[in-house]
Amino acid sequence: VPEPNIGSSFSWISWFCSIPEKEYFIQVPEAWIEDDFNIQGISLPDYEQALDVILGYDSAEDYDGSPETLYSIIHARYLCTKQGLEIMANRVMEEYYGVCPRWHCGNCAVAPCGVSDDVGVATVKLYCPRCNDIYDPPKASLLIQECNIDGAAFGTTFATFLFETYKSQLVPPLKISNDDTEHRVTRDYGVYTLKVYGFKVNSRSPFGPRTTWLRYKDTNES
Ligand SMILES: [Zn+2]
């Protein structure tokens, strides 16, 4: 993807978000970034230059990493706004980020999240609201071999806000199968039970379901 020329109507933000491996990002409106209130307290080397690049006042050529780093931080903030949540809710509803790989989650749509709010700690993960667990994005979904999106671009707060705000739309109740052996759902949540010729494996066995308790959610929680 060629970089935009200064002065063209092609903005850095739309260019950046159109790069195939950056398609997890949404476009933050330039007007929102230009409001000092929204970007206060960000300390980065080359902050002013990076901001100029993002807003199209400067060329991206001299500042390799920092416009993306700054945009990631701004992006995480914007996602927690009403507009940001709305855009992301629509994306998640369309399964833009895919579905949980756990079979018991019944193809529940996942949303990107960070394990840290600090840049450079970990790459982006996908959060499933049904099993409350996170997963590495499937490589094919990013059209690259290794994920190079910083988790801080989504942060630790956004997914919580998203699923609190849009819980009924994004986490519909699981359909409970009548066939008990096929898809047993416990507390809105299925846990696979290992069996050998129809008998449950003893929980003390090295292959036993020892982590089942980890999977249970407190029913009083929600
Ligand atoms: Zn899941």
PDB file of C-alpha atoms and ligand atoms in Angstrom:
ATOM      1  CA  VAL A   1       0.000   0.000   0.000  1.00  0.00           C
ATOM      2  CA  PRO A   2       1.630   3.279  -1.019  1.00  0.00           C
ATOM      3  CA  GLU A   3       1.872   6.010   1.583  1.00  0.00           C
ATOM      4  CA  PRO A   4      -0.337   9.050   1.097  1.00  0.00           C
ATOM      5  CA  ASN A   5       1.090  12.240  -0.376  1.00  0.00           C
ATOM      6  CA  ILE A   6       0.875  15.323   1.750  1.00  0.00           C
ATOM      7  CA  GLY A   7      -1.875  17.581   0.545  1.00  0.00           C
ATOM      8  CA  SER A   8      -3.870  14.808  -1.078  1.00  0.00           C
ATOM      9  CA  SER A   9      -7.368  14.032   0.112  1.00  0.00           C
ATOM     10  CA  PHE A  10      -6.105  10.630   1.218  1.00  0.00           C
ATOM     11  CA  SER A  11      -5.602  10.780   4.985  1.00  0.00           C
ATOM     12  CA  TRP A  12      -2.932   8.921   6.967  1.00  0.00           C
ATOM     13  CA  ILE A  13      -5.616   7.355   9.137  1.00  0.00           C
ATOM     14  CA  SER A  14      -7.604   5.904   6.250  1.00  0.00           C
ATOM     15  CA  TRP A  15      -4.365   4.756   4.614  1.00  0.00           C
ATOM     16  CA  PHE A  16      -3.173   3.080   7.826  1.00  0.00           C
ATOM     17  CA  CYS A  17      -6.495   1.357   8.501  1.00  0.00           C
ATOM     18  CA  SER A  18      -6.603   0.017   4.940  1.00  0.00           C
ATOM     19  CA  ILE A  19      -3.319  -1.910   5.264  1.00  0.00           C
ATOM     20  CA  PRO A  20      -4.455  -5.560   5.280  1.00  0.00           C
ATOM     21  CA  GLU A  21      -2.671  -6.506   8.508  1.00  0.00           C
ATOM     22  CA  LYS A  22      -4.009  -3.382  10.251  1.00  0.00           C
ATOM     23  CA  GLU A  23      -7.655  -3.996   9.476  1.00  0.00           C
ATOM     24  CA  TYR A  24      -8.386  -4.639  13.147  1.00  0.00           C
ATOM     25  CA  PHE A  25      -8.210  -0.861  13.639  1.00  0.00           C
ATOM     26  CA  ILE A  26     -11.123   1.484  13.091  1.00  0.00           C
ATOM     27  CA  GLN A  27     -10.739   5.029  11.801  1.00  0.00           C
ATOM     28  CA  VAL A  28     -10.654   7.594  14.569  1.00  0.00           C
ATOM     29  CA  PRO A  29     -12.138  10.875  13.253  1.00  0.00           C
ATOM     30  CA  GLU A  30      -9.467  13.567  12.858  1.00  0.00           C
ATOM     31  CA  ALA A  31     -11.757  16.088  14.563  1.00  0.00           C
ATOM     32  CA  TRP A  32     -11.839  13.889  17.667  1.00  0.00           C
ATOM     33  CA  ILE A  33      -8.031  13.732  17.763  1.00  0.00           C
ATOM     34  CA  GLU A  34      -7.775  17.495  17.266  1.00  0.00           C
ATOM     35  CA  ASP A  35      -9.666  18.033  20.525  1.00  0.00           C
ATOM     36  CA  ASP A  36      -6.870  18.396  23.098  1.00  0.00           C
ATOM     37  CA  PHE A  37      -9.090  17.028  25.837  1.00  0.00           C
ATOM     38  CA  ASN A  38      -9.183  13.610  24.152  1.00  0.00           C
ATOM     39  CA  ILE A  39      -5.432  13.189  23.785  1.00  0.00           C
ATOM     40  CA  GLN A  40      -4.134  14.847  26.921  1.00  0.00           C
ATOM     41  CA  GLY A  41      -1.515  13.120  29.035  1.00  0.00           C
ATOM     42  CA  ILE A  42       0.093  11.043  26.286  1.00  0.00           C
ATOM     43  CA  SER A  43       3.864  11.077  26.625  1.00  0.00           C
ATOM     44  CA  LEU A  44       5.857   9.703  23.741  1.00  0.00           C
ATOM     45  CA  PRO A  45       9.154  10.648  22.157  1.00  0.00           C
ATOM     46  CA  ASP A  46       8.422  12.486  18.885  1.00  0.00           C
ATOM     47  CA  TYR A  47       4.862  13.074  20.086  1.00  0.00           C
ATOM     48  CA  GLU A  48       4.319  16.335  18.175  1.00  0.00           C
ATOM     49  CA  GLN A  49       5.755  14.979  14.930  1.00  0.00           C
ATOM     50  CA  ALA A  50       3.783  11.746  15.228  1.00  0.00           C
ATOM     51  CA  LEU A  51       0.610  13.731  15.793  1.00  0.00           C
ATOM     52  CA  ASP A  52       1.345  15.867  12.725  1.00  0.00           C
ATOM     53  CA  VAL A  53       1.787  12.733  10.627  1.00  0.00           C
ATOM     54  CA  ILE A  54      -1.491  11.229  11.846  1.00  0.00           C
ATOM     55  CA  LEU A  55      -3.373  14.427  11.130  1.00  0.00           C
ATOM     56  CA  GLY A  56      -1.714  14.827   7.733  1.00  0.00           C
ATOM     57  CA  TYR A  57       0.344  17.933   8.549  1.00  0.00           C
ATOM     58  CA  ASP A  58       3.652  16.130   8.061  1.00  0.00           C
ATOM     59  CA  SER A  59       5.070  13.315   5.975  1.00  0.00           C
ATOM     60  CA  ALA A  60       5.305   9.867   7.497  1.00  0.00           C
ATOM     61  CA  GLU A  61       8.729   9.192   5.976  1.00  0.00           C
ATOM     62  CA  ASP A  62      10.954  10.298   8.848  1.00  0.00           C
ATOM     63  CA  TYR A  63       8.994   8.773  11.701  1.00  0.00           C
ATOM     64  CA  ASP A  64       8.902   5.037  11.350  1.00  0.00           C
ATOM     65  CA  GLY A  65       7.273   3.621  14.435  1.00  0.00           C
ATOM     66  CA  SER A  66       5.901   6.505  16.433  1.00  0.00           C
ATOM     67  CA  PRO A  67       2.824   7.525  14.388  1.00  0.00           C
ATOM     68  CA  GLU A  68       1.547   3.966  14.717  1.00  0.00           C
ATOM     69  CA  THR A  69       2.350   3.898  18.436  1.00  0.00           C
ATOM     70  CA  LEU A  70       0.572   7.198  18.999  1.00  0.00           C
ATOM     71  CA  TYR A  71      -2.375   6.119  16.878  1.00  0.00           C
ATOM     72  CA  SER A  72      -2.623   2.901  18.914  1.00  0.00           C
ATOM     73  CA  ILE A  73      -2.898   4.858  22.166  1.00  0.00           C
ATOM     74  CA  ILE A  74      -5.459   7.278  20.702  1.00  0.00           C
ATOM     75  CA  HIS A  75      -7.363   4.355  19.187  1.00  0.00           C
ATOM     76  CA  ALA A  76      -7.707   2.593  22.568  1.00  0.00           C
ATOM     77  CA  ARG A  77      -9.154   5.802  24.040  1.00  0.00           C
ATOM     78  CA  TYR A  78     -11.566   6.347  21.171  1.00  0.00           C
ATOM     79  CA  LEU A  79     -12.889   2.774  21.426  1.00  0.00           C
ATOM     80  CA  CYS A  80     -14.247   3.566  24.885  1.00  0.00           C
ATOM     81  CA  THR A  81     -16.369   6.462  23.598  1.00  0.00           C
ATOM     82  CA  LYS A  82     -20.011   6.036  22.616  1.00  0.00           C
ATOM     83  CA  GLN A  83     -19.200   6.267  18.888  1.00  0.00           C
ATOM     84  CA  GLY A  84     -16.236   3.912  19.197  1.00  0.00           C
ATOM     85  CA  LEU A  85     -18.279   1.306  21.058  1.00  0.00           C
ATOM     86  CA  GLU A  86     -21.064   1.573  18.498  1.00  0.00           C
ATOM     87  CA  ILE A  87     -18.732   0.995  15.538  1.00  0.00           C
ATOM     88  CA  MET A  88     -17.080  -1.946  17.264  1.00  0.00           C
ATOM     89  CA  ALA A  89     -20.408  -3.464  18.341  1.00  0.00           C
ATOM     90  CA  ASN A  90     -21.482  -3.531  14.697  1.00  0.00           C
ATOM     91  CA  ARG A  91     -18.221  -5.120  13.667  1.00  0.00           C
ATOM     92  CA  VAL A  92     -18.459  -7.792  16.355  1.00  0.00           C
ATOM     93  CA  MET A  93     -22.087  -8.488  15.416  1.00  0.00           C
ATOM     94  CA  GLU A  94     -20.931  -9.094  11.838  1.00  0.00           C
ATOM     95  CA  GLU A  95     -18.219 -11.449  13.169  1.00  0.00           C
ATOM     96  CA  TYR A  96     -15.570  -9.162  11.697  1.00  0.00           C
ATOM     97  CA  TYR A  97     -13.051 -10.508  14.250  1.00  0.00           C
ATOM     98  CA  GLY A  98     -14.298 -14.076  13.928  1.00  0.00           C
ATOM     99  CA  VAL A  99     -15.810 -16.418  16.492  1.00  0.00           C
ATOM    100  CA  CYS A 100     -14.519 -18.236  19.556  1.00  0.00           C
ATOM    101  CA  PRO A 101     -12.621 -21.407  18.594  1.00  0.00           C
ATOM    102  CA  ARG A 102     -14.098 -23.217  21.640  1.00  0.00           C
ATOM    103  CA  TRP A 103     -16.830 -25.503  20.401  1.00  0.00           C
ATOM    104  CA  HIS A 104     -18.984 -25.077  23.508  1.00  0.00           C
ATOM    105  CA  CYS A 105     -19.144 -21.332  22.939  1.00  0.00           C
ATOM    106  CA  GLY A 106     -21.391 -21.938  19.945  1.00  0.00           C
ATOM    107  CA  ASN A 107     -19.640 -19.601  17.491  1.00  0.00           C
ATOM    108  CA  CYS A 108     -19.809 -16.654  19.858  1.00  0.00           C
ATOM    109  CA  ALA A 109     -18.405 -13.535  18.185  1.00  0.00           C
ATOM    110  CA  VAL A 110     -15.151 -12.296  19.724  1.00  0.00           C
ATOM    111  CA  ALA A 111     -13.716  -8.797  20.134  1.00  0.00           C
ATOM    112  CA  PRO A 112     -10.098  -7.635  20.158  1.00  0.00           C
ATOM    113  CA  CYS A 113      -8.535  -6.762  23.498  1.00  0.00           C
ATOM    114  CA  GLY A 114      -5.188  -6.059  25.084  1.00  0.00           C
ATOM    115  CA  VAL A 115      -3.639  -7.786  28.064  1.00  0.00           C
ATOM    116  CA  SER A 116      -1.911  -4.510  28.924  1.00  0.00           C
ATOM    117  CA  ASP A 117      -2.529  -0.805  28.358  1.00  0.00           C
ATOM    118  CA  ASP A 118       1.188  -0.250  27.857  1.00  0.00           C
ATOM    119  CA  VAL A 119       2.613  -0.324  24.348  1.00  0.00           C
ATOM    120  CA  GLY A 120       5.136  -3.063  23.607  1.00  0.00           C
ATOM    121  CA  VAL A 121       3.948  -5.601  26.171  1.00  0.00           C
ATOM    122  CA  ALA A 122       1.851  -8.011  24.113  1.00  0.00           C
ATOM    123  CA  THR A 123       0.130  -8.309  20.756  1.00  0.00           C
ATOM    124  CA  VAL A 124      -3.651  -8.042  20.400  1.00  0.00           C
ATOM    125  CA  LYS A 125      -5.802 -10.942  21.604  1.00  0.00           C
ATOM    126  CA  LEU A 126      -9.410 -11.902  20.952  1.00  0.00           C
ATOM    127  CA  TYR A 127     -11.801 -12.014  23.899  1.00  0.00           C
ATOM    128  CA  CYS A 128     -14.806 -14.339  24.052  1.00  0.00           C
ATOM    129  CA  PRO A 129     -17.565 -13.082  26.372  1.00  0.00           C
ATOM    130  CA  ARG A 130     -18.968 -16.580  26.774  1.00  0.00           C
ATOM    131  CA  CYS A 131     -15.938 -18.413  28.138  1.00  0.00           C
ATOM    132  CA  ASN A 132     -14.287 -15.235  29.449  1.00  0.00           C
ATOM    133  CA  ASP A 133     -11.050 -16.294  27.851  1.00  0.00           C
ATOM    134  CA  ILE A 134      -8.668 -14.782  25.333  1.00  0.00           C
ATOM    135  CA  TYR A 135      -7.114 -16.269  22.220  1.00  0.00           C
ATOM    136  CA  ASP A 136      -4.400 -15.404  19.738  1.00  0.00           C
ATOM    137  CA  PRO A 137      -5.935 -14.165  16.483  1.00  0.00           C
ATOM    138  CA  PRO A 138      -5.897 -16.891  13.829  1.00  0.00           C
ATOM    139  CA  LYS A 139      -3.044 -16.082  11.468  1.00  0.00           C
ATOM    140  CA  ALA A 140      -5.219 -16.289   8.377  1.00  0.00           C
ATOM    141  CA  SER A 141      -7.458 -13.533   9.735  1.00  0.00           C
ATOM    142  CA  LEU A 142      -4.605 -11.050   9.659  1.00  0.00           C
ATOM    143  CA  LEU A 143      -3.250 -12.121   6.265  1.00  0.00           C
ATOM    144  CA  ILE A 144       0.208 -12.356   7.786  1.00  0.00           C
ATOM    145  CA  GLN A 145       2.379 -14.899   9.524  1.00  0.00           C
ATOM    146  CA  GLU A 146       2.767 -13.060  12.810  1.00  0.00           C
ATOM    147  CA  CYS A 147       0.398 -10.634  14.479  1.00  0.00           C
ATOM    148  CA  ASN A 148       2.026  -7.206  14.695  1.00  0.00           C
ATOM    149  CA  ILE A 149      -0.807  -5.218  16.253  1.00  0.00           C
ATOM    150  CA  ASP A 150      -0.045  -3.990  19.748  1.00  0.00           C
ATOM    151  CA  GLY A 151      -2.649  -5.022  22.305  1.00  0.00           C
ATOM    152  CA  ALA A 152      -2.489  -1.509  23.760  1.00  0.00           C
ATOM    153  CA  ALA A 153      -4.333  -0.321  20.628  1.00  0.00           C
ATOM    154  CA  PHE A 154      -7.414  -1.981  22.127  1.00  0.00           C
ATOM    155  CA  GLY A 155      -6.454  -1.914  25.783  1.00  0.00           C
ATOM    156  CA  THR A 156      -7.872  -3.721  28.781  1.00  0.00           C
ATOM    157  CA  THR A 157     -11.006  -1.605  29.301  1.00  0.00           C
ATOM    158  CA  PHE A 158     -12.688  -1.538  25.913  1.00  0.00           C
ATOM    159  CA  ALA A 159     -13.942  -5.151  25.753  1.00  0.00           C
ATOM    160  CA  THR A 160     -15.481  -4.810  29.219  1.00  0.00           C
ATOM    161  CA  PHE A 161     -17.376  -1.666  28.177  1.00  0.00           C
ATOM    162  CA  LEU A 162     -18.423  -3.256  24.889  1.00  0.00           C
ATOM    163  CA  PHE A 163     -19.968  -6.374  26.378  1.00  0.00           C
ATOM    164  CA  GLU A 164     -21.517  -4.473  29.289  1.00  0.00           C
ATOM    165  CA  THR A 165     -23.173  -2.032  26.884  1.00  0.00           C
ATOM    166  CA  TYR A 166     -24.244  -4.489  24.182  1.00  0.00           C
ATOM    167  CA  LYS A 167     -24.558  -7.711  26.159  1.00  0.00           C
ATOM    168  CA  SER A 168     -27.998  -8.759  24.876  1.00  0.00           C
ATOM    169  CA  GLN A 169     -27.070  -8.170  21.232  1.00  0.00           C
ATOM    170  CA  LEU A 170     -23.560  -9.594  21.358  1.00  0.00           C
ATOM    171  CA  VAL A 171     -23.983 -12.505  23.778  1.00  0.00           C
ATOM    172  CA  PRO A 172     -27.303 -14.188  22.982  1.00  0.00           C
ATOM    173  CA  PRO A 173     -28.224 -17.171  25.198  1.00  0.00           C
ATOM    174  CA  LEU A 174     -26.845 -20.470  24.001  1.00  0.00           C
ATOM    175  CA  LYS A 175     -29.270 -22.845  22.393  1.00  0.00           C
ATOM    176  CA  ILE A 176     -29.443 -25.898  24.599  1.00  0.00           C
ATOM    177  CA  SER A 177     -29.577 -29.079  22.606  1.00  0.00           C
ATOM    178  CA  ASN A 178     -32.167 -31.679  23.552  1.00  0.00           C
ATOM    179  CA  ASP A 179     -29.648 -34.352  22.872  1.00  0.00           C
ATOM    180  CA  ASP A 180     -27.921 -34.581  26.220  1.00  0.00           C
ATOM    181  CA  THR A 181     -24.842 -36.332  24.948  1.00  0.00           C
ATOM    182  CA  GLU A 182     -24.299 -33.980  22.060  1.00  0.00           C
ATOM    183  CA  HIS A 183     -24.149 -30.532  23.601  1.00  0.00           C
ATOM    184  CA  ARG A 184     -24.653 -30.266  27.320  1.00  0.00           C
ATOM    185  CA  VAL A 185     -24.722 -26.711  28.573  1.00  0.00           C
ATOM    186  CA  THR A 186     -24.010 -26.017  32.211  1.00  0.00           C
ATOM    187  CA  ARG A 187     -24.859 -22.591  33.598  1.00  0.00           C
ATOM    188  CA  ASP A 188     -25.005 -21.074  30.117  1.00  0.00           C
ATOM    189  CA  TYR A 189     -21.611 -22.540  29.609  1.00  0.00           C
ATOM    190  CA  GLY A 190     -20.431 -25.910  28.386  1.00  0.00           C
ATOM    191  CA  VAL A 191     -17.449 -27.827  29.659  1.00  0.00           C
ATOM    192  CA  TYR A 192     -16.149 -30.827  27.814  1.00  0.00           C
ATOM    193  CA  THR A 193     -15.973 -33.989  29.869  1.00  0.00           C
ATOM    194  CA  LEU A 194     -13.373 -36.549  28.911  1.00  0.00           C
ATOM    195  CA  LYS A 195     -14.751 -40.045  28.597  1.00  0.00           C
ATOM    196  CA  VAL A 196     -13.331 -43.453  27.828  1.00  0.00           C
ATOM    197  CA  TYR A 197     -15.861 -45.808  26.242  1.00  0.00           C
ATOM    198  CA  GLY A 198     -18.637 -43.746  27.784  1.00  0.00           C
ATOM    199  CA  PHE A 199     -17.143 -43.539  31.298  1.00  0.00           C
ATOM    200  CA  LYS A 200     -15.972 -40.239  32.734  1.00  0.00           C
ATOM    201  CA  VAL A 201     -12.248 -40.010  33.342  1.00  0.00           C
ATOM    202  CA  ASN A 202     -11.433 -39.769  37.050  1.00  0.00           C
ATOM    203  CA  SER A 203     -10.542 -36.206  37.964  1.00  0.00           C
ATOM    204  CA  ARG A 204      -7.361 -37.412  39.672  1.00  0.00           C
ATOM    205  CA  SER A 205      -6.115 -38.927  36.452  1.00  0.00           C
ATOM    206  CA  PRO A 206      -3.388 -36.940  34.674  1.00  0.00           C
ATOM    207  CA  PHE A 207      -5.870 -36.612  31.806  1.00  0.00           C
ATOM    208  CA  GLY A 208      -8.776 -35.746  34.083  1.00  0.00           C
ATOM    209  CA  PRO A 209     -10.812 -32.537  33.908  1.00  0.00           C
ATOM    210  CA  ARG A 210      -8.947 -30.840  36.732  1.00  0.00           C
ATOM    211  CA  THR A 211      -9.444 -27.352  35.459  1.00  0.00           C
ATOM    212  CA  THR A 212     -13.232 -27.612  35.211  1.00  0.00           C
ATOM    213  CA  TRP A 213     -13.694 -25.388  38.260  1.00  0.00           C
ATOM    214  CA  LEU A 214     -11.735 -22.661  36.521  1.00  0.00           C
ATOM    215  CA  ARG A 215     -14.336 -22.646  33.815  1.00  0.00           C
ATOM    216  CA  TYR A 216     -17.291 -22.040  36.091  1.00  0.00           C
ATOM    217  CA  LYS A 217     -18.592 -18.534  36.377  1.00  0.00           C
ATOM    218  CA  ASP A 218     -20.343 -17.370  39.504  1.00  0.00           C
ATOM    219  CA  THR A 219     -24.036 -17.280  38.627  1.00  0.00           C
ATOM    220  CA  ASN A 220     -24.558 -14.332  40.990  1.00  0.00           C
ATOM    221  CA  GLU A 221     -22.000 -12.379  39.022  1.00  0.00           C
ATOM    222  CA  SER A 222     -24.314 -10.952  36.389  1.00  0.00           C
TER     223      SER A 222
HETATM  224 ZN    ZN B   1     -15.428 -18.797  24.087  1.00  0.00          ZN
END
